[in-house]
Amino acid sequence: MITPPKLSLYIHFPWCVQKCPYCDFNSHQLKTELDEIAYVDALLADLEQDLPLIWGRTVNTVFMGGGTPSLFSARAMHRLLSGIRSLLSIRPDAEITMEVNPGSQEFDDLSAYREAGINRLSFGVQSLDNNQLKTLGRIHNADQAIKAIRKARQAGFDNFNTDLMFALPEQTLSGAKDDLQALLDLAPPHVSYYQLTLEPNTLFAVKPPDGIPDEGLQQDMYFQGQEILADAGYQQYEVSAYAGQNNPAEHNLNYWRFGDYLGIGAGAHSKITQGHNGEIIRRVKQKHPQTYLNTVRQEKRIIEQKTLNKDDLLFEFLLNHVRLKEPMPLKRFNERTGLEVSRLSTLFTESVPDNWYQLNDQSITLTETGFLNSDSILQQLL
């Protein structure tokens, strides 16, 4: 029987001021006045209908993603979190994160969000080069991003993340270095440093920008960033995540360790281990905001649902865990998937080069070479 793991709650806010050309998330440009009350009501109704999936379980982390959650007022967030706490149990010291777009802040003081119960922010900085920000279609400039981070500190947020991209159009190796150093001058507690990719169904995929660095330069930028962040005292614990002072993102760690998460909101995904039979289900909610609002109190709010089979479980466990630099405990594999540990160990001994991993009776640990070739390991299952 599979042991239900830690449970997280993901809340999706589907609106943005402007859709970025590289973004493949479920986000929609806000073209009318935002009806906060209607959407918060919908989120609570959505959660209430999903409660039978998680009876008796405690939520360990909450993440508000988007889109741009910070388009919603602190008053709306207070009402939402109060409603959630009335419906389910949230760990008293739970990490509660809200994504923030520095250019869409319609408030002067972040302290109201802290009072609403939010204790961690994630800033979509992406770059501190104004020319790059313009190319990326961002609505903020570097000065606004810097001010937003300073406001967060003034409001008492000592736990926040900053997103920064590399391999941007026409970016040089020294340009990537300068951009990262400018961010580190702000001493953020956590950095997500990731490569710009041209995802399907985005404007950049249809019309790629000129000057995307080649694969060799992309790798040089990655290793350069790795070294700069390490020298600055940040520990890399995932492919693109770096924690200062042992401050990893607990919510994201739960994803990568194949934990459970309940998703509410337009287009939200869930992965839930069912207590009565140990089966793991995935489900997806209606994606378009208006369709979601129209169907949230009906069964039609769910557009996909499937039970994971053995091959799904093996692949999805690896898909998440190989992103981490920590060892892959065999006991965790068995508890999360219900599969025999030999299924995992045999895959490695038969399909993965010896110098890519180390195996003992407790765990599998990727070497630095294996970590850099994690995609190739996943290919063994395709």
PDB file of N, CA and C in Angstrom, residues 340-377:
ATOM      1  N   GLU A 340       8.249  -2.083  -6.040  1.00  0.00           N
ATOM      2  CA  GLU A 340       9.434  -2.675  -5.427  1.00  0.00           C
ATOM      3  C   GLU A 340      10.665  -1.842  -5.771  1.00  0.00           C
ATOM      4  N   VAL A 341      11.571  -1.694  -4.807  1.00  0.00           N
ATOM      5  CA  VAL A 341      12.761  -0.873  -5.044  1.00  0.00           C
ATOM      6  C   VAL A 341      13.619  -1.461  -6.156  1.00  0.00           C
ATOM      7  N   SER A 342      13.491  -2.759  -6.386  1.00  0.00           N
ATOM      8  CA  SER A 342      14.277  -3.391  -7.456  1.00  0.00           C
ATOM      9  C   SER A 342      13.904  -2.830  -8.822  1.00  0.00           C
ATOM     10  N   ARG A 343      12.664  -2.325  -8.952  1.00  0.00           N
ATOM     11  CA  ARG A 343      12.242  -1.739 -10.230  1.00  0.00           C
ATOM     12  C   ARG A 343      13.117  -0.529 -10.571  1.00  0.00           C
ATOM     13  N   LEU A 344      13.439   0.245  -9.546  1.00  0.00           N
ATOM     14  CA  LEU A 344      14.257   1.440  -9.744  1.00  0.00           C
ATOM     15  C   LEU A 344      15.738   1.078  -9.868  1.00  0.00           C
ATOM     16  N   SER A 345      16.224   0.237  -8.971  1.00  0.00           N
ATOM     17  CA  SER A 345      17.651  -0.101  -8.987  1.00  0.00           C
ATOM     18  C   SER A 345      18.030  -0.859 -10.258  1.00  0.00           C
ATOM     19  N   THR A 346      17.132  -1.721 -10.736  1.00  0.00           N
ATOM     20  CA  THR A 346      17.408  -2.467 -11.968  1.00  0.00           C
ATOM     21  C   THR A 346      17.476  -1.536 -13.168  1.00  0.00           C
ATOM     22  N   LEU A 347      16.607  -0.542 -13.189  1.00  0.00           N
ATOM     23  CA  LEU A 347      16.636   0.434 -14.277  1.00  0.00           C
ATOM     24  C   LEU A 347      18.014   1.097 -14.362  1.00  0.00           C
ATOM     25  N   PHE A 348      18.553   1.466 -13.213  1.00  0.00           N
ATOM     26  CA  PHE A 348      19.851   2.141 -13.207  1.00  0.00           C
ATOM     27  C   PHE A 348      20.976   1.181 -13.589  1.00  0.00           C
ATOM     28  N   THR A 349      20.993  -0.003 -12.995  1.00  0.00           N
ATOM     29  CA  THR A 349      22.103  -0.927 -13.272  1.00  0.00           C
ATOM     30  C   THR A 349      22.106  -1.400 -14.715  1.00  0.00           C
ATOM     31  N   GLU A 350      20.933  -1.478 -15.353  1.00  0.00           N
ATOM     32  CA  GLU A 350      20.855  -1.980 -16.720  1.00  0.00           C
ATOM     33  C   GLU A 350      20.932  -0.890 -17.778  1.00  0.00           C
ATOM     34  N   SER A 351      20.561   0.357 -17.420  1.00  0.00           N
ATOM     35  CA  SER A 351      20.392   1.368 -18.464  1.00  0.00           C
ATOM     36  C   SER A 351      21.224   2.639 -18.283  1.00  0.00           C
ATOM     37  N   VAL A 352      21.783   2.848 -17.110  1.00  0.00           N
ATOM     38  CA  VAL A 352      22.465   4.114 -16.838  1.00  0.00           C
ATOM     39  C   VAL A 352      23.962   3.856 -16.671  1.00  0.00           C
ATOM     40  N   PRO A 353      24.814   4.643 -17.322  1.00  0.00           N
ATOM     41  CA  PRO A 353      26.268   4.452 -17.186  1.00  0.00           C
ATOM     42  C   PRO A 353      26.722   4.475 -15.726  1.00  0.00           C
ATOM     43  N   ASP A 354      27.703   3.629 -15.417  1.00  0.00           N
ATOM     44  CA  ASP A 354      28.140   3.455 -14.038  1.00  0.00           C
ATOM     45  C   ASP A 354      28.617   4.754 -13.389  1.00  0.00           C
ATOM     46  N   ASN A 355      29.240   5.629 -14.180  1.00  0.00           N
ATOM     47  CA  ASN A 355      29.802   6.847 -13.598  1.00  0.00           C
ATOM     48  C   ASN A 355      28.776   7.963 -13.439  1.00  0.00           C
ATOM     49  N   TRP A 356      27.508   7.662 -13.706  1.00  0.00           N
ATOM     50  CA  TRP A 356      26.440   8.656 -13.552  1.00  0.00           C
ATOM     51  C   TRP A 356      25.745   8.568 -12.198  1.00  0.00           C
ATOM     52  N   TYR A 357      25.987   7.501 -11.455  1.00  0.00           N
ATOM     53  CA  TYR A 357      25.256   7.313 -10.193  1.00  0.00           C
ATOM     54  C   TYR A 357      26.046   6.423  -9.244  1.00  0.00           C
ATOM     55  N   GLN A 358      25.635   6.479  -7.968  1.00  0.00           N
ATOM     56  CA  GLN A 358      26.148   5.576  -6.938  1.00  0.00           C
ATOM     57  C   GLN A 358      24.954   4.921  -6.265  1.00  0.00           C
ATOM     58  N   LEU A 359      25.007   3.605  -6.132  1.00  0.00           N
ATOM     59  CA  LEU A 359      23.887   2.842  -5.577  1.00  0.00           C
ATOM     60  C   LEU A 359      24.344   2.075  -4.340  1.00  0.00           C
ATOM     61  N   ASN A 360      23.554   2.206  -3.252  1.00  0.00           N
ATOM     62  CA  ASN A 360      23.758   1.336  -2.096  1.00  0.00           C
ATOM     63  C   ASN A 360      22.393   0.819  -1.654  1.00  0.00           C
ATOM     64  N   ASP A 361      22.327   0.173  -0.509  1.00  0.00           N
ATOM     65  CA  ASP A 361      21.061  -0.446  -0.106  1.00  0.00           C
ATOM     66  C   ASP A 361      20.038   0.562   0.413  1.00  0.00           C
ATOM     67  N   GLN A 362      20.415   1.845   0.493  1.00  0.00           N
ATOM     68  CA  GLN A 362      19.494   2.856   0.987  1.00  0.00           C
ATOM     69  C   GLN A 362      19.079   3.887  -0.047  1.00  0.00           C
ATOM     70  N   SER A 363      19.957   4.176  -1.006  1.00  0.00           N
ATOM     71  CA  SER A 363      19.655   5.275  -1.922  1.00  0.00           C
ATOM     72  C   SER A 363      20.427   5.162  -3.222  1.00  0.00           C
ATOM     73  N   ILE A 364      19.987   5.984  -4.182  1.00  0.00           N
ATOM     74  CA  ILE A 364      20.718   6.203  -5.426  1.00  0.00           C
ATOM     75  C   ILE A 364      21.098   7.678  -5.452  1.00  0.00           C
ATOM     76  N   THR A 365      22.354   7.943  -5.675  1.00  0.00           N
ATOM     77  CA  THR A 365      22.839   9.322  -5.717  1.00  0.00           C
ATOM     78  C   THR A 365      23.457   9.578  -7.080  1.00  0.00           C
ATOM     79  N   LEU A 366      22.972  10.595  -7.768  1.00  0.00           N
ATOM     80  CA  LEU A 366      23.553  10.954  -9.051  1.00  0.00           C
ATOM     81  C   LEU A 366      24.894  11.636  -8.826  1.00  0.00           C
ATOM     82  N   THR A 367      25.889  11.270  -9.641  1.00  0.00           N
ATOM     83  CA  THR A 367      27.136  12.016  -9.650  1.00  0.00           C
ATOM     84  C   THR A 367      26.890  13.341 -10.377  1.00  0.00           C
ATOM     85  N   GLU A 368      27.884  14.218 -10.363  1.00  0.00           N
ATOM     86  CA  GLU A 368      27.726  15.485 -11.068  1.00  0.00           C
ATOM     87  C   GLU A 368      27.461  15.235 -12.548  1.00  0.00           C
ATOM     88  N   THR A 369      28.118  14.230 -13.124  1.00  0.00           N
ATOM     89  CA  THR A 369      27.872  13.886 -14.529  1.00  0.00           C
ATOM     90  C   THR A 369      26.447  13.390 -14.729  1.00  0.00           C
ATOM     91  N   GLY A 370      25.984  12.549 -13.805  1.00  0.00           N
ATOM     92  CA  GLY A 370      24.613  12.048 -13.901  1.00  0.00           C
ATOM     93  C   GLY A 370      23.590  13.149 -13.758  1.00  0.00           C
ATOM     94  N   PHE A 371      23.862  14.077 -12.836  1.00  0.00           N
ATOM     95  CA  PHE A 371      22.958  15.205 -12.628  1.00  0.00           C
ATOM     96  C   PHE A 371      22.831  16.035 -13.895  1.00  0.00           C
ATOM     97  N   LEU A 372      23.947  16.247 -14.572  1.00  0.00           N
ATOM     98  CA  LEU A 372      23.931  17.032 -15.806  1.00  0.00           C
ATOM     99  C   LEU A 372      23.308  16.268 -16.972  1.00  0.00           C
ATOM    100  N   ASN A 373      23.164  14.947 -16.834  1.00  0.00           N
ATOM    101  CA  ASN A 373      22.562  14.123 -17.886  1.00  0.00           C
ATOM    102  C   ASN A 373      21.232  13.521 -17.447  1.00  0.00           C
ATOM    103  N   SER A 374      20.541  14.213 -16.548  1.00  0.00           N
ATOM    104  CA  SER A 374      19.281  13.677 -16.020  1.00  0.00           C
ATOM    105  C   SER A 374      18.254  13.444 -17.123  1.00  0.00           C
ATOM    106  N   ASP A 375      18.240  14.303 -18.144  1.00  0.00           N
ATOM    107  CA  ASP A 375      17.310  14.102 -19.252  1.00  0.00           C
ATOM    108  C   ASP A 375      17.541  12.776 -19.961  1.00  0.00           C
ATOM    109  N   SER A 376      18.803  12.401 -20.074  1.00  0.00           N
ATOM    110  CA  SER A 376      19.134  11.132 -20.728  1.00  0.00           C
ATOM    111  C   SER A 376      18.654   9.948 -19.901  1.00  0.00           C
ATOM    112  N   ILE A 377      18.725  10.090 -18.580  1.00  0.00           N
ATOM    113  CA  ILE A 377      18.201   9.018 -17.712  1.00  0.00           C
ATOM    114  C   ILE A 377      16.715   8.829 -17.937  1.00  0.00           C
TER     115      ILE A 377
END
